[in-house]
Structures are given as C-alpha cells and as structure tokens.
Coordinates of N, CA and C in Angstrom, one line a residue:
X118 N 0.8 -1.2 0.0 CA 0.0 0.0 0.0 C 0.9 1.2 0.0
X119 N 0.5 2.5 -1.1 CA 1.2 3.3 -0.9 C 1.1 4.1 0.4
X120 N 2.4 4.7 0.9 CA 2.4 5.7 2.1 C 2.4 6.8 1.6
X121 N 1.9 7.5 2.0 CA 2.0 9.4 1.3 C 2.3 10.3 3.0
X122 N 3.8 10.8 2.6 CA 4.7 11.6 3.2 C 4.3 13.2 3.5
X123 N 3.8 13.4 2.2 CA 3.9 15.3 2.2 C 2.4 15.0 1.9
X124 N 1.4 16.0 2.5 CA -0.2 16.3 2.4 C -0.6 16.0 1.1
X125 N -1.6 15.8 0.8 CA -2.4 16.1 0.2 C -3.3 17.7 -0.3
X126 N -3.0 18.7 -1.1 CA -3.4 19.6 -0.9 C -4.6 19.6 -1.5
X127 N -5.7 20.2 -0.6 CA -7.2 19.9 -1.2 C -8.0 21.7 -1.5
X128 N -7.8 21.6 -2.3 CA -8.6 23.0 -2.6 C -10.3 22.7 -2.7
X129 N -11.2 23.5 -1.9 CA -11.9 23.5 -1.4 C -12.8 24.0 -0.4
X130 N -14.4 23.8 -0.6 CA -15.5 24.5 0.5 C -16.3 23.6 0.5
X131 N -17.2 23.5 1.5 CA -17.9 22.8 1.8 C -19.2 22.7 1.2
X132 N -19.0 21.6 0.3 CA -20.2 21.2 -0.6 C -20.6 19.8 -0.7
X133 N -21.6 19.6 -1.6 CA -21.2 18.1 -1.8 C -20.5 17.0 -2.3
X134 N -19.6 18.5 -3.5 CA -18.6 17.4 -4.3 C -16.9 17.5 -3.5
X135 N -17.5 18.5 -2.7 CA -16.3 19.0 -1.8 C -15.8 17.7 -0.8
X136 N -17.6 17.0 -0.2 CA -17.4 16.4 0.8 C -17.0 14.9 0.3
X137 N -17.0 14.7 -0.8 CA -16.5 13.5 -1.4 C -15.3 12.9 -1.3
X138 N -14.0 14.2 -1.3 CA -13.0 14.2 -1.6 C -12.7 14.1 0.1
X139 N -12.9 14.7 1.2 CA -12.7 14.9 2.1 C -12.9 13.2 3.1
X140 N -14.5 12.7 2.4 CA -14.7 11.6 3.0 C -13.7 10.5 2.6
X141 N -13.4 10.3 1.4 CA -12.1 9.4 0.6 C -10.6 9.7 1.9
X142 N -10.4 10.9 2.2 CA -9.0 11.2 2.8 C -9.5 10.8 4.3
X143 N -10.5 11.2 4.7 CA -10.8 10.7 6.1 C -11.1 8.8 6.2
X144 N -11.3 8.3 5.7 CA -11.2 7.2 5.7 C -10.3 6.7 6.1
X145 N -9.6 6.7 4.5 CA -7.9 6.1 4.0 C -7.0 6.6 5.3
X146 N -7.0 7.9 5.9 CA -6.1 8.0 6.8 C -5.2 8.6 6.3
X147 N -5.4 9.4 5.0 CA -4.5 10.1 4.2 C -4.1 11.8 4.9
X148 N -3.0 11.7 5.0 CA -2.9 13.2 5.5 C -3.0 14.5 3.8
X149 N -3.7 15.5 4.7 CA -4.7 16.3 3.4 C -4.1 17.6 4.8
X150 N -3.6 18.9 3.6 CA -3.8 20.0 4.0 C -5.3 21.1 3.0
X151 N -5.9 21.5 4.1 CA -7.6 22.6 3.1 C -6.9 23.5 2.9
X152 N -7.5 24.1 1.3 CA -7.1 25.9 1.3 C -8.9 25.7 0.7
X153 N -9.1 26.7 1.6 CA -10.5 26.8 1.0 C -10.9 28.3 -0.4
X154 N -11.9 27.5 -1.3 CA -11.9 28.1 -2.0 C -13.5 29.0 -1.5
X155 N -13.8 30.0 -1.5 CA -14.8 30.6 -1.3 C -15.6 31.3 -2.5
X156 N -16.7 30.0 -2.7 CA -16.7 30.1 -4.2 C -18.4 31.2 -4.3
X157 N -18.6 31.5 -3.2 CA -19.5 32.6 -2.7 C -18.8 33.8 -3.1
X158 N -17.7 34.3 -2.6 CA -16.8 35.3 -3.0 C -16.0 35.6 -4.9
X159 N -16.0 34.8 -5.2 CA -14.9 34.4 -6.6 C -13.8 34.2 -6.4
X160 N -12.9 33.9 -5.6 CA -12.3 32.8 -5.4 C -11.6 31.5 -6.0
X161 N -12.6 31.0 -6.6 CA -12.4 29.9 -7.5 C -12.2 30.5 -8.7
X162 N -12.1 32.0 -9.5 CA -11.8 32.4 -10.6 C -10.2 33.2 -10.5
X163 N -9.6 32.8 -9.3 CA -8.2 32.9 -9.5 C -7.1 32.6 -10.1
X164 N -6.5 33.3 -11.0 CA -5.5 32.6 -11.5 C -4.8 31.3 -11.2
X165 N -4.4 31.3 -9.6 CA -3.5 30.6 -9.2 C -4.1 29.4 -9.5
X166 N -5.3 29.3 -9.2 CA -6.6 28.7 -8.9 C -6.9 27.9 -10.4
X167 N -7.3 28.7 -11.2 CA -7.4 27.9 -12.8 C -6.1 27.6 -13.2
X168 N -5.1 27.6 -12.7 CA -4.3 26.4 -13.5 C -4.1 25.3 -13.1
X169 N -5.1 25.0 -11.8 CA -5.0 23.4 -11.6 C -6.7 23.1 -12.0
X170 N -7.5 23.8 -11.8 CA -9.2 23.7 -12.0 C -9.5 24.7 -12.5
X171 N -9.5 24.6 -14.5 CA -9.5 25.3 -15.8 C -11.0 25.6 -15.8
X172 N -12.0 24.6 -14.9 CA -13.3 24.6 -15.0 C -14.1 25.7 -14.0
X173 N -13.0 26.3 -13.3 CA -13.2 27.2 -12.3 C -14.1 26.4 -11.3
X174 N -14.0 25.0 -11.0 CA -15.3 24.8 -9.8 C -13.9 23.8 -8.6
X175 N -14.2 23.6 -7.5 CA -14.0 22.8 -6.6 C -14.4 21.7 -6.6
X176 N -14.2 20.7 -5.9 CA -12.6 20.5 -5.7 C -11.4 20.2 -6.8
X177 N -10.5 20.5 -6.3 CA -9.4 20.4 -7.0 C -8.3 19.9 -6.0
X178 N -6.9 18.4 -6.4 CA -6.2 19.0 -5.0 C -4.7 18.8 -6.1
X179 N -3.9 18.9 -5.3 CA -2.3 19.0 -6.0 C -1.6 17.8 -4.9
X180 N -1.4 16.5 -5.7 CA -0.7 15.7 -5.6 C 1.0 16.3 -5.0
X181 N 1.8 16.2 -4.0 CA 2.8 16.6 -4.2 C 4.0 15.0 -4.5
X182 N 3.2 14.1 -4.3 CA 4.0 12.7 -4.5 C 3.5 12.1 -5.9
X183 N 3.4 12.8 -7.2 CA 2.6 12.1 -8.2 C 3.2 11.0 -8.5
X184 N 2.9 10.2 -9.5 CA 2.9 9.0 -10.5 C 4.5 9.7 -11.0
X185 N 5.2 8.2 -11.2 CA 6.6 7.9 -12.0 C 6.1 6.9 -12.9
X186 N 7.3 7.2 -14.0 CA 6.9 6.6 -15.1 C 7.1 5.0 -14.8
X187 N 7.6 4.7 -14.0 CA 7.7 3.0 -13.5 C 6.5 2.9 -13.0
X188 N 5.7 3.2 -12.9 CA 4.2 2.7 -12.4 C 4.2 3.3 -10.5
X189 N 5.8 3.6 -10.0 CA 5.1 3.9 -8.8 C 5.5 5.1 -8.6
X190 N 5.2 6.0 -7.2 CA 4.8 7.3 -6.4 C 6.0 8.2 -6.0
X191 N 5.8 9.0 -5.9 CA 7.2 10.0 -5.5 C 7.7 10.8 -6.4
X192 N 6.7 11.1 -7.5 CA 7.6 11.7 -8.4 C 6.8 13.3 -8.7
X193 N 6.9 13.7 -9.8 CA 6.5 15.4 -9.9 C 5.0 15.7 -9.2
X194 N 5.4 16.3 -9.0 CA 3.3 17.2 -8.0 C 2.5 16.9 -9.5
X195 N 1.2 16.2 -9.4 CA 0.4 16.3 -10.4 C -1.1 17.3 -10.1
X196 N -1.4 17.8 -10.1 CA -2.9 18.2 -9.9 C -4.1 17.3 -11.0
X197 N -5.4 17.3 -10.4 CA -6.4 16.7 -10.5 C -8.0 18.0 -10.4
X198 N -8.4 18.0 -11.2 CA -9.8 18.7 -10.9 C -10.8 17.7 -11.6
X199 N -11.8 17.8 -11.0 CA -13.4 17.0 -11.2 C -13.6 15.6 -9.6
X200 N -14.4 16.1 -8.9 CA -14.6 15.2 -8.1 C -14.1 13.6 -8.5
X201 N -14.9 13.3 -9.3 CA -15.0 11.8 -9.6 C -13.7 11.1 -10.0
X202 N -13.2 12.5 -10.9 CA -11.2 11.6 -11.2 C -10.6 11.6 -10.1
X203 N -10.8 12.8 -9.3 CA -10.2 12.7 -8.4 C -10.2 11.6 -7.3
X204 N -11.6 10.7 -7.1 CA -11.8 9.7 -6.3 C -11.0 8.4 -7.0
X205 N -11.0 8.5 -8.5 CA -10.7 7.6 -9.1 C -9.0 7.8 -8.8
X206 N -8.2 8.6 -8.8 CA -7.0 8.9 -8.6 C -6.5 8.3 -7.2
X207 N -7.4 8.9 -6.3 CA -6.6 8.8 -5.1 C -7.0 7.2 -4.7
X208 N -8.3 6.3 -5.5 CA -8.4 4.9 -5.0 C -7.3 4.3 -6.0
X209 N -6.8 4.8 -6.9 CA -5.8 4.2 -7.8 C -4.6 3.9 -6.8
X210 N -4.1 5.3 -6.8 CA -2.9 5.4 -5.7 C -2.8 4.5 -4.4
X211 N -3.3 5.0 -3.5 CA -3.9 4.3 -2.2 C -4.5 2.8 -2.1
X212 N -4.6 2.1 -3.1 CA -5.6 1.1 -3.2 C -7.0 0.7 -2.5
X213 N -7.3 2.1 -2.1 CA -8.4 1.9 -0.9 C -10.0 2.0 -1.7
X214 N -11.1 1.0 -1.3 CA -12.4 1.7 -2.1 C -12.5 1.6 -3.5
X215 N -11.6 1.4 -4.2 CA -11.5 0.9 -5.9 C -10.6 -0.2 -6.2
X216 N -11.4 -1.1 -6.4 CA -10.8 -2.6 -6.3 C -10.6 -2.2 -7.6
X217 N -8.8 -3.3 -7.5 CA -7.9 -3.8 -8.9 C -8.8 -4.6 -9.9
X218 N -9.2 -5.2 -9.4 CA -10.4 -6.1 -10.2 C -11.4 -5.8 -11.3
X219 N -10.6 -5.8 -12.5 CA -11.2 -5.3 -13.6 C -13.1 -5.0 -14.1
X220 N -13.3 -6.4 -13.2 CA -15.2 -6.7 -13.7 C -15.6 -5.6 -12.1
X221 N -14.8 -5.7 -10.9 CA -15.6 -5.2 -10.0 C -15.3 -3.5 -9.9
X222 N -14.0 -3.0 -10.3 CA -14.0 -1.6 -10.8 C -14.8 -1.1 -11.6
X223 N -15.5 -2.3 -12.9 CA -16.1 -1.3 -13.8 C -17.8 -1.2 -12.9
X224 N -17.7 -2.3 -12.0 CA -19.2 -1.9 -11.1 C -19.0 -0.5 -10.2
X225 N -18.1 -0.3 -10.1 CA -17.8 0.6 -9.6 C -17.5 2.3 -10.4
X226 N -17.5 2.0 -11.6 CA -17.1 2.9 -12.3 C -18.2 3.4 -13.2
X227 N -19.7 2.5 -13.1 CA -20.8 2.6 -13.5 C -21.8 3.5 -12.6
X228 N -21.3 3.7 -11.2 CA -22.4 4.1 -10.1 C -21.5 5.2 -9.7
X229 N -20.0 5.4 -10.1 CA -19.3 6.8 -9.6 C -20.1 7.6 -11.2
X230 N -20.1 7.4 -12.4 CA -20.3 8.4 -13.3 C -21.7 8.2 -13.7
X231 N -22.3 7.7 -12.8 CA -24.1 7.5 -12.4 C -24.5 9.2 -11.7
X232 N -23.3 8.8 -10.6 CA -23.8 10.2 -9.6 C -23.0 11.3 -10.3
X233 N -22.0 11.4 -11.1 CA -21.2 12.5 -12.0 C -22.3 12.9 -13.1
X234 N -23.0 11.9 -13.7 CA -24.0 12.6 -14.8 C -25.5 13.0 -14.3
X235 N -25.7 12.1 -13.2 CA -27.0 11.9 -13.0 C -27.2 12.8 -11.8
X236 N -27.0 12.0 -10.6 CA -27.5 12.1 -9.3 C -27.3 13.8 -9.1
X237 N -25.9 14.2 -8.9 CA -25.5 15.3 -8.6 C -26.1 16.5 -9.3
X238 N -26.0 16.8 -11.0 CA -26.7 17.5 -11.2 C -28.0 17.5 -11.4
X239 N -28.7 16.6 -11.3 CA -30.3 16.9 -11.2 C -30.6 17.3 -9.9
X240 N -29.7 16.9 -9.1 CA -30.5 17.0 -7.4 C -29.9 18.5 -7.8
X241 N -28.4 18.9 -8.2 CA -28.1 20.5 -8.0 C -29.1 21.2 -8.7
X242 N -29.9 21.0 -9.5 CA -30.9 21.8 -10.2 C -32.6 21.7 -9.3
X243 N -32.6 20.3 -8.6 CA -33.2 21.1 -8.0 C -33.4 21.8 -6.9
X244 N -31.9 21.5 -6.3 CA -31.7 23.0 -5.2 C -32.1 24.3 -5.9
X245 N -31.3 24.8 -7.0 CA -31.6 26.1 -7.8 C -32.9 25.9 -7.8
X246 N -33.7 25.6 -8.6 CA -35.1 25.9 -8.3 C -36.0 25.5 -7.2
X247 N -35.7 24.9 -6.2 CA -36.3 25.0 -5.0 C -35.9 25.8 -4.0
X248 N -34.5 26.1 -4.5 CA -34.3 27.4 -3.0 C -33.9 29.0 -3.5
X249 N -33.5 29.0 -4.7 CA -32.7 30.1 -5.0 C -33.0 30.8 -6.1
X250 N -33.8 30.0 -6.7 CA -34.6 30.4 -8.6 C -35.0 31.5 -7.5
X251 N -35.0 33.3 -8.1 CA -36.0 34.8 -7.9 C -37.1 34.4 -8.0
X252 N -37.6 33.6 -9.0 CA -39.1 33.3 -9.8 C -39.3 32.0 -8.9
X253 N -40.2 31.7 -8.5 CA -40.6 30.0 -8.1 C -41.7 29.8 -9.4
X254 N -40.3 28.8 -10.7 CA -41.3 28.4 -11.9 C -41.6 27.1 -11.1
X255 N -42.8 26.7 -11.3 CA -43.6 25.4 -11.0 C -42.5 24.1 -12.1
X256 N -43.0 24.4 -13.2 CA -42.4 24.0 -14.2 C -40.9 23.0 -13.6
X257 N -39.7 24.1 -13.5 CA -38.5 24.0 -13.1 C -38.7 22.8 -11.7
X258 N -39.1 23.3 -11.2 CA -39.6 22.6 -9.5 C -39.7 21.5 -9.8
X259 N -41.3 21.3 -10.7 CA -41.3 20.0 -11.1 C -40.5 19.1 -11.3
X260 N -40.1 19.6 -12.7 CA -39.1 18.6 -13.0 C -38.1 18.2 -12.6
X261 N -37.5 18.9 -12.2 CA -35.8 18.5 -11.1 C -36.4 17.5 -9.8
X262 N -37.3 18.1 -9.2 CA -37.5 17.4 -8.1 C -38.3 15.6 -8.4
X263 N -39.2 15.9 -9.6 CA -39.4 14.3 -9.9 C -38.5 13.1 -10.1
X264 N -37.4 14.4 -10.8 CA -36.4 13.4 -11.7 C -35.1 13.1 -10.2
X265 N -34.8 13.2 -9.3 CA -34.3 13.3 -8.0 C -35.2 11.9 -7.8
X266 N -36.2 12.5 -7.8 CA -37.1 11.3 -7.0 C -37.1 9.8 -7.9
X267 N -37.0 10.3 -9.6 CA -36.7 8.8 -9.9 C -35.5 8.3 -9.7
X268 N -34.4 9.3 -9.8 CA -32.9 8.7 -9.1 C -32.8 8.1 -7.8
X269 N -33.8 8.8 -7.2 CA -33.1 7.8 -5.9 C -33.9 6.4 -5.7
X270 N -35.3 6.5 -6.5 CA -35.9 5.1 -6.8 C -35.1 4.0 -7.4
X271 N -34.0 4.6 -8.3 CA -32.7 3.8 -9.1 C -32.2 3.4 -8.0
X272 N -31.5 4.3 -6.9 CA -30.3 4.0 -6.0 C -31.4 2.8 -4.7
X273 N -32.9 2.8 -4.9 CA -33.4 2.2 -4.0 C -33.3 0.7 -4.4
X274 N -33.7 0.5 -5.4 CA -34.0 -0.7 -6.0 C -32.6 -1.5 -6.2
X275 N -31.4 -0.8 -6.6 CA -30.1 -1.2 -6.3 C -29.6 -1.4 -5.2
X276 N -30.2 -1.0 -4.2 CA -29.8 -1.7 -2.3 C -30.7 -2.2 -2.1
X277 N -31.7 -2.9 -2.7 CA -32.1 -3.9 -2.1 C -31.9 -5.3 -2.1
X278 N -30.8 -5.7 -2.1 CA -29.9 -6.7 -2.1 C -28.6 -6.9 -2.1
X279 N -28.0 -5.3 -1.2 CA -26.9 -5.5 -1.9 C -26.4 -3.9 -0.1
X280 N -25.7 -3.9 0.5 CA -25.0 -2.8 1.5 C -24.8 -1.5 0.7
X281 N -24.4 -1.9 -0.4 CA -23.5 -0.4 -1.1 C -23.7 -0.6 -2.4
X282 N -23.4 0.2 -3.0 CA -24.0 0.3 -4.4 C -23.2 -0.2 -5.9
X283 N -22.0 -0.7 -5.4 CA -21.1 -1.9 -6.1 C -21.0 -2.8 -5.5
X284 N -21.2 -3.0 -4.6 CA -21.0 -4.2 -3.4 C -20.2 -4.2 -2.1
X285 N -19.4 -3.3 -2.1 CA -18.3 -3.3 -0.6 C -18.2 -2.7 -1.0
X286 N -18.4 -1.5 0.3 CA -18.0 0.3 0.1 C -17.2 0.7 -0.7
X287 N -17.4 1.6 -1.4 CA -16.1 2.0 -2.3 C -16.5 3.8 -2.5
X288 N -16.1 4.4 -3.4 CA -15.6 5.3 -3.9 C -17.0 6.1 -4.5
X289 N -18.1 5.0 -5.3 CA -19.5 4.9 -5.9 C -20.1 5.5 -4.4
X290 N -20.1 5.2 -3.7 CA -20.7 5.7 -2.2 C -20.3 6.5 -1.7
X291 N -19.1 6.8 -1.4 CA -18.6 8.6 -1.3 C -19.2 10.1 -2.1
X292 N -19.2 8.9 -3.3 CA -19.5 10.4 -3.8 C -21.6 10.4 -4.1
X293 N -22.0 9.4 -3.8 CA -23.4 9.8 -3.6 C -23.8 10.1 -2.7
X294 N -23.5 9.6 -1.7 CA -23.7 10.3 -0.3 C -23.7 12.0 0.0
X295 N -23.0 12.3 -0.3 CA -22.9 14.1 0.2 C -24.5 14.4 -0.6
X296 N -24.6 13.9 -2.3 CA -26.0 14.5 -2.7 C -27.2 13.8 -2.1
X297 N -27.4 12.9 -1.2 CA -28.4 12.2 -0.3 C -28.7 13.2 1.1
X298 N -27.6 13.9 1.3 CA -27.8 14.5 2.4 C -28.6 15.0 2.6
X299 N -29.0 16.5 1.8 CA -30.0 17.5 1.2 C -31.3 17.0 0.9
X300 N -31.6 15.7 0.9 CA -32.8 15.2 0.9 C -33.7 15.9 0.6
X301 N -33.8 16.9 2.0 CA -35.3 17.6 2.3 C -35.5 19.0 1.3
X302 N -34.1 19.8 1.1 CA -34.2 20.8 0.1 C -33.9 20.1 -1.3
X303 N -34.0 18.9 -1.3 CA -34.5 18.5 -2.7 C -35.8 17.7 -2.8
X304 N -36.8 18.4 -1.9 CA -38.4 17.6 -1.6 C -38.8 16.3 -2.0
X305 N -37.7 15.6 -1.2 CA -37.8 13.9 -1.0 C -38.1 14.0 0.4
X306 N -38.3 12.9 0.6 CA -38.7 11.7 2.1 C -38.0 10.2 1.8
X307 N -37.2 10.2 2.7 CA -36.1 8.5 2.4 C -37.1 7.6 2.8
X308 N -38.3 8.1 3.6 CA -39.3 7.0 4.1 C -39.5 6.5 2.8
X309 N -40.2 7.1 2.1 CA -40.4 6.3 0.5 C -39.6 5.3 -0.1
X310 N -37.9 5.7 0.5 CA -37.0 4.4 -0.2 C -36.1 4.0 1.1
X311 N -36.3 2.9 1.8 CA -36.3 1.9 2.6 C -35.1 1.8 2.5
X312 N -34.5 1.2 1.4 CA -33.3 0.3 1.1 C -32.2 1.6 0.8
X313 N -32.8 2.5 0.6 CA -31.8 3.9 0.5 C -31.5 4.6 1.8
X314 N -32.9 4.8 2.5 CA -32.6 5.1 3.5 C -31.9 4.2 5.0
X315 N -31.6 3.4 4.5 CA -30.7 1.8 5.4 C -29.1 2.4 5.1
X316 N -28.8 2.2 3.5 CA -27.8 2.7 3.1 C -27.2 4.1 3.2
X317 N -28.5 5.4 3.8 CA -27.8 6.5 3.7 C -27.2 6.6 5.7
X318 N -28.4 5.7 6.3 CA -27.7 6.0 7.7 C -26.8 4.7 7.7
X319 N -26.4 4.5 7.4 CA -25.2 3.7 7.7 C -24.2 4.5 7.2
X320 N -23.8 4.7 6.4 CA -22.6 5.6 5.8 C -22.6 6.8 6.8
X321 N -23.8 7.6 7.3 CA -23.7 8.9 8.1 C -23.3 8.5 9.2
X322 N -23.6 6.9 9.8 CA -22.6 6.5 11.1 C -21.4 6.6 11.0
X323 N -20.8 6.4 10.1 CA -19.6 5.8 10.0 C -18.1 7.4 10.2
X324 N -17.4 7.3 11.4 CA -16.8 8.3 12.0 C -16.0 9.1 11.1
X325 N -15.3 8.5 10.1 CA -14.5 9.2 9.3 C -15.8 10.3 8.4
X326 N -16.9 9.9 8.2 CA -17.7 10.6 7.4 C -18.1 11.7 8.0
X327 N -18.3 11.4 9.3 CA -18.9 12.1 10.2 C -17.9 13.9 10.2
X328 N -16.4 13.1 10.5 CA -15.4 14.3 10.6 C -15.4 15.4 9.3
X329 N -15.5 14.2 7.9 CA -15.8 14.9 6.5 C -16.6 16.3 6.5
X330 N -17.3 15.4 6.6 CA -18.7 16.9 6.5 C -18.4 18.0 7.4
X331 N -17.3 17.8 8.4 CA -17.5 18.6 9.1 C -16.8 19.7 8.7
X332 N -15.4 19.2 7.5 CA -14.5 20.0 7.3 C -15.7 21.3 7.1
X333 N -14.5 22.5 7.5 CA -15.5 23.7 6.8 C -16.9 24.4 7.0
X334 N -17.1 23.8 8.2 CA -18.4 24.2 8.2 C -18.8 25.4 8.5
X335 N -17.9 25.8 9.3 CA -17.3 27.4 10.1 C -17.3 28.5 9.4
X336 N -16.9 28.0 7.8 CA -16.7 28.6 6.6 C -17.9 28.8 6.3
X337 N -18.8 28.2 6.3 CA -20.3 28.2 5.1 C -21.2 29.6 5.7
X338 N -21.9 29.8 4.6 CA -22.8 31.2 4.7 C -24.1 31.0 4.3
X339 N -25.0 31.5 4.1 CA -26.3 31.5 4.2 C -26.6 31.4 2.9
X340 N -26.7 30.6 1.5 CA -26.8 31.0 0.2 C -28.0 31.8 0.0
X341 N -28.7 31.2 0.9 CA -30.4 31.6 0.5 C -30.3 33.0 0.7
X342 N -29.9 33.5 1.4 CA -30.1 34.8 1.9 C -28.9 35.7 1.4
X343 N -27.7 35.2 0.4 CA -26.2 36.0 0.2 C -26.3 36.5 -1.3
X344 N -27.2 37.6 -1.7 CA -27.7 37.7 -2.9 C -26.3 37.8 -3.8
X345 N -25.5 38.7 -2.9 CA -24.0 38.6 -3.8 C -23.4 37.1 -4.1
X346 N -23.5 36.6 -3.6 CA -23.0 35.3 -4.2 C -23.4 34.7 -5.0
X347 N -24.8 34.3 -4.7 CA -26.1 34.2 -5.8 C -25.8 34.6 -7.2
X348 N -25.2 36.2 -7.3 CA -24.9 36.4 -8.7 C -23.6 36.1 -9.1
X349 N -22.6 35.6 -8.3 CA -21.4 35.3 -8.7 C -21.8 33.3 -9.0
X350 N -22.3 32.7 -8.3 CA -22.2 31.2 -8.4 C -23.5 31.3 -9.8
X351 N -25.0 31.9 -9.9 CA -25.4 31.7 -10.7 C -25.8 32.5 -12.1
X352 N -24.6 33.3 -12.4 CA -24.7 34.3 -13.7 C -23.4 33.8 -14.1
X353 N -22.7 33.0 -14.4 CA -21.7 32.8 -14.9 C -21.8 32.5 -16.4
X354 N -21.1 33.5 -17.3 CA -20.5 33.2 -18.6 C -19.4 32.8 -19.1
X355 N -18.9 32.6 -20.0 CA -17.5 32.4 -20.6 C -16.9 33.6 -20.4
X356 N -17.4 34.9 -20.0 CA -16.5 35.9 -20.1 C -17.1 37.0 -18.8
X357 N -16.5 36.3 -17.9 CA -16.9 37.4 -16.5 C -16.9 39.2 -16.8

C-alpha cells in the first residue's frame, strides 16, 4: 500500500462534491492540508486557482507525490480537478475503495459516473429551483424534483440486495452520499426508499464521514439569503 509523506493539498468548500474528496481522505487515513476556496466570493476564478481547475469549480487538490513513469509514487506534484477523477486517482494510488479487479471496478465505475451525470446534477438543479430560482417556476420545480425522485428510486432498487452500491464500500458511495444528504431541500422523504434510507444512515454512522462533513463548516454562509454570491455562483458566462 502506498504511504503518502507530504499532504495532500485539497482545494476546497464545503459542498457536496467537496465532501466527497474529504470523505475518501478521512477514511484512507491520508494526511490532506484545506485551502479553501470561497466560491460565494470568486475565489475559485483565480489565476492561481485555474491552473489546476480550468473549469473554475472545486474541488481540485495537487498531488505533491505524483505518479513515475515505473508505475510507482514519488515523483512530480500532479494536480487533479473534477470530483470523480479525483476519487478515481486517489483509490488508484492508495488502493483503498476501488478494487484492482477489472469486472468489480467497472461496477464501480458505472455508479461513480451515475452520480457524476446523473444524481448530482439533477439533485443540483433542483436546489436552484427550490431554494434560490428569484421566480418559483412550477415548471422547473417540477421537473428536477421528480427526476431526484426517480434517481433515488434507481439508488433504492439497487440496495435492495446489496449494502453499497457496487457491493463493498467503495468510492461509488462517497460520492453519492454528500447529494443524499440534502434530501429535504431536494423535496424527497427516504421513508419512501427503505433500502436507501438503510444505506444513507449507515454511511452517516460511520466516523470518518462524520469528521468529513465537518471540514468547513465554520466557513459556510447562508446562500439563500447572500444575494451577492447568488450572482457570482449563478450568472456565470465564458467571459466574467
């Protein structure tokens, strides 16, 4: 198993793709230093900032032990931006939560870009339209919030036979977890899904998770109420 000497640097606020990365490091036992990004402020449109996350969003972190061309660790700092690679990177490295096992990584690699296409942005749309849309379009409401609701009918019907969502915890569950949280400002009830709601408090027991979420909390601000942020997180163009 690799050992990692020098931190982990995790650029970063407390969100849900935030708490992804944080749950993976709290686990594994990986030492991680936070620079938080304050993406309420603009922050995340920093120079320093877009040359490791070109996409301007969090998280992002900077390997200082990257990949050698012999296949092992210790060599140039690499950076990483997009939650999901990033899970995929550090279960690479670490062997932890992303089994070597070709047939059981791709189970795993079906339910991590499940919550990358699916879970995350529909449930993120319909936070915007249930907490933060100016207008309350019905329309908008609707749809995000049904389509949530068929997702997690997907994530129910797939724990009903099964602890975790590839089969032994992995990486797939880190990163759905943080968008399960929000449940209620995404006008669900887990009573409705049994076998999801078994799977979401189990993970929320579990102590390393617990510390996750906690990163940053100190940091967070009121979105609903921080109109300036509002127009910095939701007026974004190609050309600020």
């Amino acid at each position: 198993m690799t050992t990692q000497t020098a931190p982990i640097e995790l650029h970063y606020w407390p969100t849900p793709n935030g708490h992804k990365i944080t749950i993976f490091l709290e686990e594994a036992g990986i030492p991680y230093r936070v620079h938080y990004v304050n993406i309420g402020r603009g922050e995340q449109f920093e120079p320093s900032f877009l040359q490791i996350a070109p996409n301007n969003r969090m998280p992002a972190i900077v390997d200082p032990e990257g990949p050698c061309a012999d296949g092992k660790w210790g060599g140039e700092p690499i950076s990483v931006f997009e939650s999901g690679a990033i899970l995929q990177y550090l279960g690479r490295k670490f062997g932890r939560f992303y089994p070597a096992d070709e047939r059981q990584r791709t189970e795993v690699d079906q339910w991590l870009f499940w919550q990358m296409g699916g879970l995350g942005p529909m449930a993120g749309q319909a936070h915007h339209f249930r907490q933060y849309a100016p207008e309350k379009i019905q329309y908008g409401i609707d749809r995000y919030t049904n389509e949530v609701n068929r997702l997690y009918g997907v994530m129910d019907r797939r724990l009903a036979d099964r602890d975790y969502l590839a089969g032994d915890y992995s990486i797939a569950d880190m990163a759905a977890f943080p968008w399960v949280r929000p449940y209620r400002n995404q006008g669900q009830d887990l009573e409705e899904f049994p076998n999801l709601g078994r799977w979401f408090e189990a993970i929320a027991a579990r102590p390393a998770v617990q510390r996750a979420v906690e990163v940053g909390q100190d940091h967070r601000n009121n979105l609903a109420e921080d109109k300036e942020a509002q127009k910095i997180l939701f007026g974004q163009k190609a050309r600020a």
